[in-house]
Coordinates of C-alpha atoms and ligand atoms in Angstrom, one line a residue:
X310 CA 4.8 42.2 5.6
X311 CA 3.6 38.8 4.5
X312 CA 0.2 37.8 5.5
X313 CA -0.8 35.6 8.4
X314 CA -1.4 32.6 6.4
X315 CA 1.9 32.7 4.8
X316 CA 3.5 33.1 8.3
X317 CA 2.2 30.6 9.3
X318 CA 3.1 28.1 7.4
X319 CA 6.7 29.3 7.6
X320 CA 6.6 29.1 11.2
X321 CA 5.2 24.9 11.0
X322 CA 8.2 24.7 8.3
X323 CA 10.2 26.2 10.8
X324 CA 9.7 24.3 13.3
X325 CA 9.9 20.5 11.4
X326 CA 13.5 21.7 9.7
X327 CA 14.4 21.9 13.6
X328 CA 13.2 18.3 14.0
X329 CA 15.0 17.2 10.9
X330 CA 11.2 16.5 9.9
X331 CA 11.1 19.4 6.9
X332 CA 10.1 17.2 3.5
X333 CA 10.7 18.5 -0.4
X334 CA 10.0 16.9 -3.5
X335 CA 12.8 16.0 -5.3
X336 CA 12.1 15.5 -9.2
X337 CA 13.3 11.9 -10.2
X338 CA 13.0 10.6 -13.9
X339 CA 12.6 7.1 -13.3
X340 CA 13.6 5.3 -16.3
X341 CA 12.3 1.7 -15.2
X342 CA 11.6 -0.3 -12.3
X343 CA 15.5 -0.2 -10.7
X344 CA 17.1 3.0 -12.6
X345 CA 16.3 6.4 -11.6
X346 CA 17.6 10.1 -12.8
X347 CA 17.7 12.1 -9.7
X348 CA 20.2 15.3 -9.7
X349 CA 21.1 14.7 -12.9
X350 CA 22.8 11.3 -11.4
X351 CA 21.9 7.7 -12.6
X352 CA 20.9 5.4 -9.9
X353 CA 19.5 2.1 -8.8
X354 CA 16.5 2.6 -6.9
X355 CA 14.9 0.6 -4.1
X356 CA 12.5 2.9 -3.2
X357 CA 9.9 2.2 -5.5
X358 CA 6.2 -0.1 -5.3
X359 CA 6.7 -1.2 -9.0
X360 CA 7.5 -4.5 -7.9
X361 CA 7.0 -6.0 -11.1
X362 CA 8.6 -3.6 -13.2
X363 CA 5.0 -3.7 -14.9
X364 CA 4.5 0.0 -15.6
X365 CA 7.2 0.2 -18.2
X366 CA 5.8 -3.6 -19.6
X367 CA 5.9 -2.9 -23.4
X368 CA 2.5 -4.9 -23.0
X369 CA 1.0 -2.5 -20.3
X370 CA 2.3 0.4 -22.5
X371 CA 0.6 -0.7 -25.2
X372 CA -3.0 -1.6 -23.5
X373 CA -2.9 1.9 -21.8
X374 CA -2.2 3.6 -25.3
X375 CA -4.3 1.6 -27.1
X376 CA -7.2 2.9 -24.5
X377 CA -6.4 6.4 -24.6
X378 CA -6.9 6.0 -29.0
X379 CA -10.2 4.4 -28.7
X380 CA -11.2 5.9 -25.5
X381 CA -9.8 9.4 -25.0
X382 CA -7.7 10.2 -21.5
X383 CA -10.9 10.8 -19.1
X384 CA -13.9 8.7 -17.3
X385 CA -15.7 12.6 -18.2
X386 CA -18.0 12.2 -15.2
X387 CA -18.4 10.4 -11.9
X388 CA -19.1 6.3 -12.6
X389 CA -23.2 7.0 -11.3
X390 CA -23.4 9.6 -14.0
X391 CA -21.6 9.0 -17.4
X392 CA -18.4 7.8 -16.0
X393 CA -18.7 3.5 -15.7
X394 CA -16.8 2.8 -18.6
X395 CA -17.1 -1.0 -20.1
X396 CA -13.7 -1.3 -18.9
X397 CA -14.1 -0.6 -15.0
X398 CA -16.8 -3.7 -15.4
X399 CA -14.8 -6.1 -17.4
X400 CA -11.5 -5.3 -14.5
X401 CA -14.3 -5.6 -11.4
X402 CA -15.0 -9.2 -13.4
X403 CA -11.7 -10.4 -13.5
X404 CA -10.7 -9.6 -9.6
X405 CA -13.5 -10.7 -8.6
X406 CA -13.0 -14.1 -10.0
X407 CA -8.3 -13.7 -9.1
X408 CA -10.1 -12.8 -5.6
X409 CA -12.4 -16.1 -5.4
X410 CA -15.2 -12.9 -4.4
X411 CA -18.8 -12.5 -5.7
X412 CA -18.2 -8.9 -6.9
X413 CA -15.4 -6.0 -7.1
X414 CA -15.8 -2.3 -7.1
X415 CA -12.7 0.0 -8.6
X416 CA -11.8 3.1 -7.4
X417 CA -10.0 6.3 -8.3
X418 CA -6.6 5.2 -5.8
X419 CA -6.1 3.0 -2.7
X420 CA -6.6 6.5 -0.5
X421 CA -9.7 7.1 -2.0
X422 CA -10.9 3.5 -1.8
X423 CA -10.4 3.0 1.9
X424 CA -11.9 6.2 3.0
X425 CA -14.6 5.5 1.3
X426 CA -15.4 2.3 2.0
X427 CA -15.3 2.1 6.0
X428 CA -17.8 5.3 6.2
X429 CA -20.7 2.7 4.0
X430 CA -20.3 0.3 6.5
X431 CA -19.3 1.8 10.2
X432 CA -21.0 4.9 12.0
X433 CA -22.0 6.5 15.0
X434 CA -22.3 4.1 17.8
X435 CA -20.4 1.8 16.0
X436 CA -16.7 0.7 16.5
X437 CA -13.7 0.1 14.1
X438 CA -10.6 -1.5 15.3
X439 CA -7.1 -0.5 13.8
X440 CA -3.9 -1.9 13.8
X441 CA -1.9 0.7 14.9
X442 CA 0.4 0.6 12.0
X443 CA -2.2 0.2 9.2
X444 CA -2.1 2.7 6.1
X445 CA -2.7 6.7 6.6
X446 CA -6.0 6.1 4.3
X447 CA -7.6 3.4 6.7
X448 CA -7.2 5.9 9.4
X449 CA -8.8 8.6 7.7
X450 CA -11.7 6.1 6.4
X451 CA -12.1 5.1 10.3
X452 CA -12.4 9.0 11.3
X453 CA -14.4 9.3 8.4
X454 CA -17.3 6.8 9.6
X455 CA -17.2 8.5 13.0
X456 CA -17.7 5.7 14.5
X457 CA -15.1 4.7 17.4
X458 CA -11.8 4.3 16.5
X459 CA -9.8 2.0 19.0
X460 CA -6.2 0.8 18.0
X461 CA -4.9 -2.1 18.2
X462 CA -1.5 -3.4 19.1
X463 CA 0.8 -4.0 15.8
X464 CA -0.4 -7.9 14.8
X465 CA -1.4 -8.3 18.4
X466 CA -3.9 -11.0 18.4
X467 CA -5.0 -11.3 21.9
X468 CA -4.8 -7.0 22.2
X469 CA -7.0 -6.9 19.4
X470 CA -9.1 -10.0 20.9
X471 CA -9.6 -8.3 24.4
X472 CA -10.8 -4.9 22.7
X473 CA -13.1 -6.0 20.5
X474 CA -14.5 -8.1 23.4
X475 CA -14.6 -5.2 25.4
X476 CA -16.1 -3.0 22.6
X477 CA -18.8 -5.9 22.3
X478 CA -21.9 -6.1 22.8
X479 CA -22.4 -2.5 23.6
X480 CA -21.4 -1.4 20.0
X481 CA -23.8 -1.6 17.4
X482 CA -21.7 -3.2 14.0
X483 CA -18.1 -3.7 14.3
X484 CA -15.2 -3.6 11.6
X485 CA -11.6 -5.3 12.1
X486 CA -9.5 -3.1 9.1
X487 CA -6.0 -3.8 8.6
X488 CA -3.2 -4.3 6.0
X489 CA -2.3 -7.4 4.9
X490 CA 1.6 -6.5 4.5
X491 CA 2.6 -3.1 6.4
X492 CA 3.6 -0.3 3.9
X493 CA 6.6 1.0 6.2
X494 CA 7.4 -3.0 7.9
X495 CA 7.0 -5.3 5.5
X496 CA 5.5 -7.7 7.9
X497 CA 2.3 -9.5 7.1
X498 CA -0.6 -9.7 9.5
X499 CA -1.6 -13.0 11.0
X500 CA -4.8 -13.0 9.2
X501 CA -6.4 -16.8 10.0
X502 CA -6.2 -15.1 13.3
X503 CA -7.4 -12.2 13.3
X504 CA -10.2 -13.4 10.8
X505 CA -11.1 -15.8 13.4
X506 CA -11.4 -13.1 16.0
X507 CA -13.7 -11.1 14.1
X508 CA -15.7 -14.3 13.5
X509 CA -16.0 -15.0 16.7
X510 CA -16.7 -11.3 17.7
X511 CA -19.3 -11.0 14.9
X512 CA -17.0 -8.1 13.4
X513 CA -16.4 -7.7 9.5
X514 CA -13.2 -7.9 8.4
X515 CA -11.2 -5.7 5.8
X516 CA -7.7 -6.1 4.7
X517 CA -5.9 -3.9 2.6
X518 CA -3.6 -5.6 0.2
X519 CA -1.8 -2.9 -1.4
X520 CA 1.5 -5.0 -1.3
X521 CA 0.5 -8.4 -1.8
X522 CA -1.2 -8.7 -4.8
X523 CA 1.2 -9.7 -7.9
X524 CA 3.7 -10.6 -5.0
X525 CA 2.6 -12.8 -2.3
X526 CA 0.1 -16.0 -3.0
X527 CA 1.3 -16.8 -6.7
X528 CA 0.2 -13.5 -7.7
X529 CA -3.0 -13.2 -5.8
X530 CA -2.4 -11.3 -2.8
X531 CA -1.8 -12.0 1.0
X532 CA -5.2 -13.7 1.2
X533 CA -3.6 -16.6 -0.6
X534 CA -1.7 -17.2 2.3
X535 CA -4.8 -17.4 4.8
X536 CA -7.2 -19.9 2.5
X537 CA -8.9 -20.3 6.3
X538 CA -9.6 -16.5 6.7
X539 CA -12.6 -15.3 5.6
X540 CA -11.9 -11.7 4.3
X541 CA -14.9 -9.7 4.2
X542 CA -13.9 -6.7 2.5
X543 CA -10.5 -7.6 0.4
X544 CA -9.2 -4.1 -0.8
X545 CA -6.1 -3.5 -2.8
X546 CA -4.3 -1.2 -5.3
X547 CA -3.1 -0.5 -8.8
X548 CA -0.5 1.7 -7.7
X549 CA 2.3 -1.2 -6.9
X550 CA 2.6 -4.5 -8.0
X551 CA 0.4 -3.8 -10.7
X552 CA 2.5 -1.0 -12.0
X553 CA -0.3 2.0 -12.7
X554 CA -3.4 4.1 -10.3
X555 CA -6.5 3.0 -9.4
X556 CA -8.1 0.9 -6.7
X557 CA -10.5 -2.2 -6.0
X558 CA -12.4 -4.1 -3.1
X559 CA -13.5 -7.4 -3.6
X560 CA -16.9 -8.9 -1.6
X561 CA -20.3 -10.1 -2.0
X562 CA -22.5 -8.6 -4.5
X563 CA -24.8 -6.9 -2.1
X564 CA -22.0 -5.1 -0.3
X565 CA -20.3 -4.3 -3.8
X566 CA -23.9 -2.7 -4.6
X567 CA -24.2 -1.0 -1.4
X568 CA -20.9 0.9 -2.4
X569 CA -21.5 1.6 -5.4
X570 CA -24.4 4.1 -4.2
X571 CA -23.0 5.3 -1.1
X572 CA -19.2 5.3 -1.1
X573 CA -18.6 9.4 -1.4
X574 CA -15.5 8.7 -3.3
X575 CA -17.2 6.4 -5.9
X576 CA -20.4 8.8 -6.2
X577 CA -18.7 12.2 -6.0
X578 CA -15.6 12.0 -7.7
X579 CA -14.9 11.3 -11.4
X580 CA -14.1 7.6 -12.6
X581 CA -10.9 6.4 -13.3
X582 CA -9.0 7.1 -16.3
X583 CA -10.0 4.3 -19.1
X584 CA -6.1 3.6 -19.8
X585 CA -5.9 3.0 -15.8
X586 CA -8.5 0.2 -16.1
X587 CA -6.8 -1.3 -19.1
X588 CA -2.9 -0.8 -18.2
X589 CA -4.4 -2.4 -14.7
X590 CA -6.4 -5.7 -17.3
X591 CA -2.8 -6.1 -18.7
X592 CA -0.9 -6.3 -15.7
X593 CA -3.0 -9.0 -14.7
X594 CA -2.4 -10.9 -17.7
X595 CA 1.2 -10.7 -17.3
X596 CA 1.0 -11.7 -13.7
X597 CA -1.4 -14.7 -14.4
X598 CA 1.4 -15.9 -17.3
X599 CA 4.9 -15.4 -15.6
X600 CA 5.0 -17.1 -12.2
X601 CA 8.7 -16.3 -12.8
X602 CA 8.3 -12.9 -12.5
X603 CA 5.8 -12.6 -9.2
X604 CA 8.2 -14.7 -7.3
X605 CA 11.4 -12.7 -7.9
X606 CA 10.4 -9.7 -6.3
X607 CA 10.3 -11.8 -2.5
X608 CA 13.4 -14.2 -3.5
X609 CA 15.3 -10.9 -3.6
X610 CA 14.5 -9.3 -0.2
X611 CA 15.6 -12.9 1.1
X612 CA 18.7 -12.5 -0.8
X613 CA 19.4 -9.2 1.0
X614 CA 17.7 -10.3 4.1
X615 CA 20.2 -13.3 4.5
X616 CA 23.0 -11.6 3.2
X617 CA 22.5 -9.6 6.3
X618 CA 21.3 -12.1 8.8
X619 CA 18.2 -10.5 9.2
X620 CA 14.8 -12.4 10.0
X621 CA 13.9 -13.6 6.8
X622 CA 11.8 -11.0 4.5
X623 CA 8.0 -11.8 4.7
X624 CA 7.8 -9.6 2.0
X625 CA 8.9 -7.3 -0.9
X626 CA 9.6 -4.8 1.7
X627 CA 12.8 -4.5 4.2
X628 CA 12.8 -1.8 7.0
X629 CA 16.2 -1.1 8.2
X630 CA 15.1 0.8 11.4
X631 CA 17.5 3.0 12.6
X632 CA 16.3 5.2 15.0
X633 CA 16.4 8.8 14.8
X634 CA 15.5 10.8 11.5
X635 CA 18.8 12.5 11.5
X636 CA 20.4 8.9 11.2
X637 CA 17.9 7.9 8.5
X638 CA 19.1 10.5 6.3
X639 CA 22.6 10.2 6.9
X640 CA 22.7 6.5 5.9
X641 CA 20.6 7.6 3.0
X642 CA 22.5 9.7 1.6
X643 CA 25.5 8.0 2.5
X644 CA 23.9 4.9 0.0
X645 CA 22.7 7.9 -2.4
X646 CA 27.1 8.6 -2.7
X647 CA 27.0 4.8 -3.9
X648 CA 24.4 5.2 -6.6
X649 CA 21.9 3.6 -4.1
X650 CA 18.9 5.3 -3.7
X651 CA 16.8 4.2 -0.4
X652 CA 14.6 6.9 1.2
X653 CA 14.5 7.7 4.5
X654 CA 10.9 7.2 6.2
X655 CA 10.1 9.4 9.3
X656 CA 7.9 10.4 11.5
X657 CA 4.9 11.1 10.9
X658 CA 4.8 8.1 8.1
X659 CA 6.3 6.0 10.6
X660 CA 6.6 6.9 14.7
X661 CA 8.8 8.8 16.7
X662 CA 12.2 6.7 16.9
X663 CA 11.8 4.7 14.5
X664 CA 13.2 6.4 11.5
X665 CA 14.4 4.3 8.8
X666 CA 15.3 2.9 5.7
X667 CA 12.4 1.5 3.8
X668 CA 14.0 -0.8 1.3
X669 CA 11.7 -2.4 -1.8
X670 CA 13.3 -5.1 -3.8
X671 CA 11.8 -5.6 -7.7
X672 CA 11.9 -8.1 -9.9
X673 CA 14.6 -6.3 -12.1
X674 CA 17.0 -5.8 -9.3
X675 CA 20.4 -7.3 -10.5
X676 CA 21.4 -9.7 -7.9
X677 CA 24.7 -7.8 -7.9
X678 CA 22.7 -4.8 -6.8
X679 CA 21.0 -6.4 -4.0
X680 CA 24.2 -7.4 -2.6
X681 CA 25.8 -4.0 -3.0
X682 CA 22.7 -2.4 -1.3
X683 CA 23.7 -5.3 1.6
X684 CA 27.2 -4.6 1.9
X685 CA 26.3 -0.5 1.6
X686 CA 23.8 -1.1 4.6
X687 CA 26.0 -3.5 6.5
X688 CA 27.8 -0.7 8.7
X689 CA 24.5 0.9 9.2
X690 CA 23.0 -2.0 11.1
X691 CA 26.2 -2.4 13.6
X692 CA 26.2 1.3 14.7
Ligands
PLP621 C1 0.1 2.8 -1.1 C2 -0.9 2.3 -0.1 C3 -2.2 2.8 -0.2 C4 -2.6 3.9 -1.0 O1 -2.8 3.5 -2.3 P1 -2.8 4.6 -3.5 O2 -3.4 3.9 -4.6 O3 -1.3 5.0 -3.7 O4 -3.6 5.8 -3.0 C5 -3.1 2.2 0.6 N1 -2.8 1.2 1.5 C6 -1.5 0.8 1.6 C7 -1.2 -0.3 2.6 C8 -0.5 1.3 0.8 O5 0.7 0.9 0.9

């Protein structure tokens, strides 16, 4: 007899292998930026945020090592208590002046971060508006706040316009909260617009820039792009471009304050690793030093995006949307028998029928691979 919690889990396993939705963990030693170890097979990966190839940077290394000898591996308590290492302040200093922002606050992980953050500044009988493709942890942040959560139309400007209108003046604050490039599209949201619309609306404005910074704007993020959007919360990660863990969000020093006493997940969980805060210092050296380096990652999704004759790549990130999960994983692991390894994405990380490749080019990626990868896909897209 197995107990009811066990069968119940089998059962929800059950029923997602039916769907071709069932997910496991599949251990891959990844040995730099492009090559992986998966199966005991070497590969080249494009399925990894590391767009820089900075978390094997001899200089990151070394920064991160050189923290845990002087520092030890742990923050030891949350950043209130004994936790706010002399590192987090220095890192909150420098993106604060990369961001052009009064103040930054770091957090544990981009997850943490955003559902931290929206809960300070939306609540009951307020509303927060969502692009309806923005990142899992600005949807939990949203239901967090409990305030109302309305979705808006992927980068629909005049959708987003005519709810917030609609939400207004009834509501009592409102927040705007999107990405600034989509995790799972690679598309980048028409910020000077949508800024304009929360302006306009008297609504804040937060953008998560998990994939622009050390790619997009020279270095700086997706914000570089908009310099007529004003960006009221400017939120981004460690966890991609910038090769390591951790979190930040840039904005005036009042609302940096604010957070810093009544974000849950700055108050009640522990502070970031030391090393974190100064693998995170040295990736932003290198980025500030090799304009070379940030601009490869994008040149090389346009490689593979013209090699294809597909609309050119906005980003570091190219979906190849093909339908059902079932197809996803066939064309994956028809690229994995090529040494090419591209994940399927599916539902619920993306939505129903639109399964697909997710496809994330790096600086390090051998313009010989890129073109393999196109000629791999090729068939793919004419099914
Ligand atoms: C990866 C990602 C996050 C989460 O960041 P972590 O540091 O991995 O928790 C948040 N937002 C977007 C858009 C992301 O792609």
């Amino acid at each position: 007899m197995i107990d009811t919690l066990t069968a119940y889990a089998q059962a929800k396993i059950d029923g997602l292998a039916a769907k071709s939705l069932a997910r496991t963990l599949k251990p891959t030693h990844r040995l730099d930026s492009v090559w992986v170890i998966r199966g005991g097979r070497r590969m080249i990966s494009f399925s990894c945020n590391d767009y820089l190839g900075l978390s094997h940077h001899p200089a990151v290394k070394a920064a991160a090592k050189a923290a845990i000898d002087t520092h030890g591996t742990g923050a030891g308590a949350s950043r209130l208590i004994t936790g706010d290492h002399p590192l987090f302040s220095e890192l909150e200093a420098r993106l604060a002046a990369l961001k052009g922002a009064e103040a930054a606050c770091v957090f544990g992980s981009g997850y943490l971060a955003n559902s931290g953050i929206i809960p300070v500044f939306a609540g009951p009988g307020d509303v927060v508006l969502v692009d309806e493709l923005a990142h899992a942890c600005i949807w939990a942040g949203a239901s967090l706040s409990r305030a109302d959560v309305i979705m808006f139309r992927h980068n629909d400007t005049a959708d987003l316009e005519a709810k917030l209108a609609a939400a207004r003046p009834g509501a009592g604050r409102a927040l705007v909260a999107t990405d600034g490039v989509f995790s799972m599209d690679g598309d980048v949201a028409p910020l000077s617009e949508i800024s304009r619309i929360a302006r306009a609306h008297d609504a804040w404005l937060l953008v998560d820039d998990a994939h622009g910074l050390g790619v997009l704007g020279g270095g700086k993020g997706v914000a570089a792009l908009f310099p007529d959007a004003r960006i009221d919360l400017a939120m981004g990660t460690f966890s991609k471009a910038i090769g390591g863990y951790g979190a930040y969000v840039c904005a005036t020093r009042p609302v940096i304050d604010l957070l810093k006493m009544r974000a849950r997940t700055v108050v009640y969980t522990t502070g970031l690793p030391p090393a974190n805060a100064a693998a995170a210092l040295a990736a932003l050296d290198v980025i500030a030093s090799d304009p070379d380096l940030v601009a490869a990652p994008l040149a090389k999704a346009r490689r593979f995006t013209s090699a294809l004759n597909l609309p050119e790549a906005q980003s570091t990130i190219v979906p190849i949307i093909l339908g059902e999960a079932e197809t996803a994983l066939a064309a994956a692991a028809d690229l994995e028998a090529k040494g090419l390894l591209a994940v399927p994405i599916r539902p619920p990380t993306v939505p129903a029928g639109a399964a697909r490749l997710r496809i994330a080019f790096t600086a390090g990626h051998p313009d010989e691979a890129v073109d393999r990868l196109a000629e791999a896909v090729r068939p793919w897209l004419a099914r």
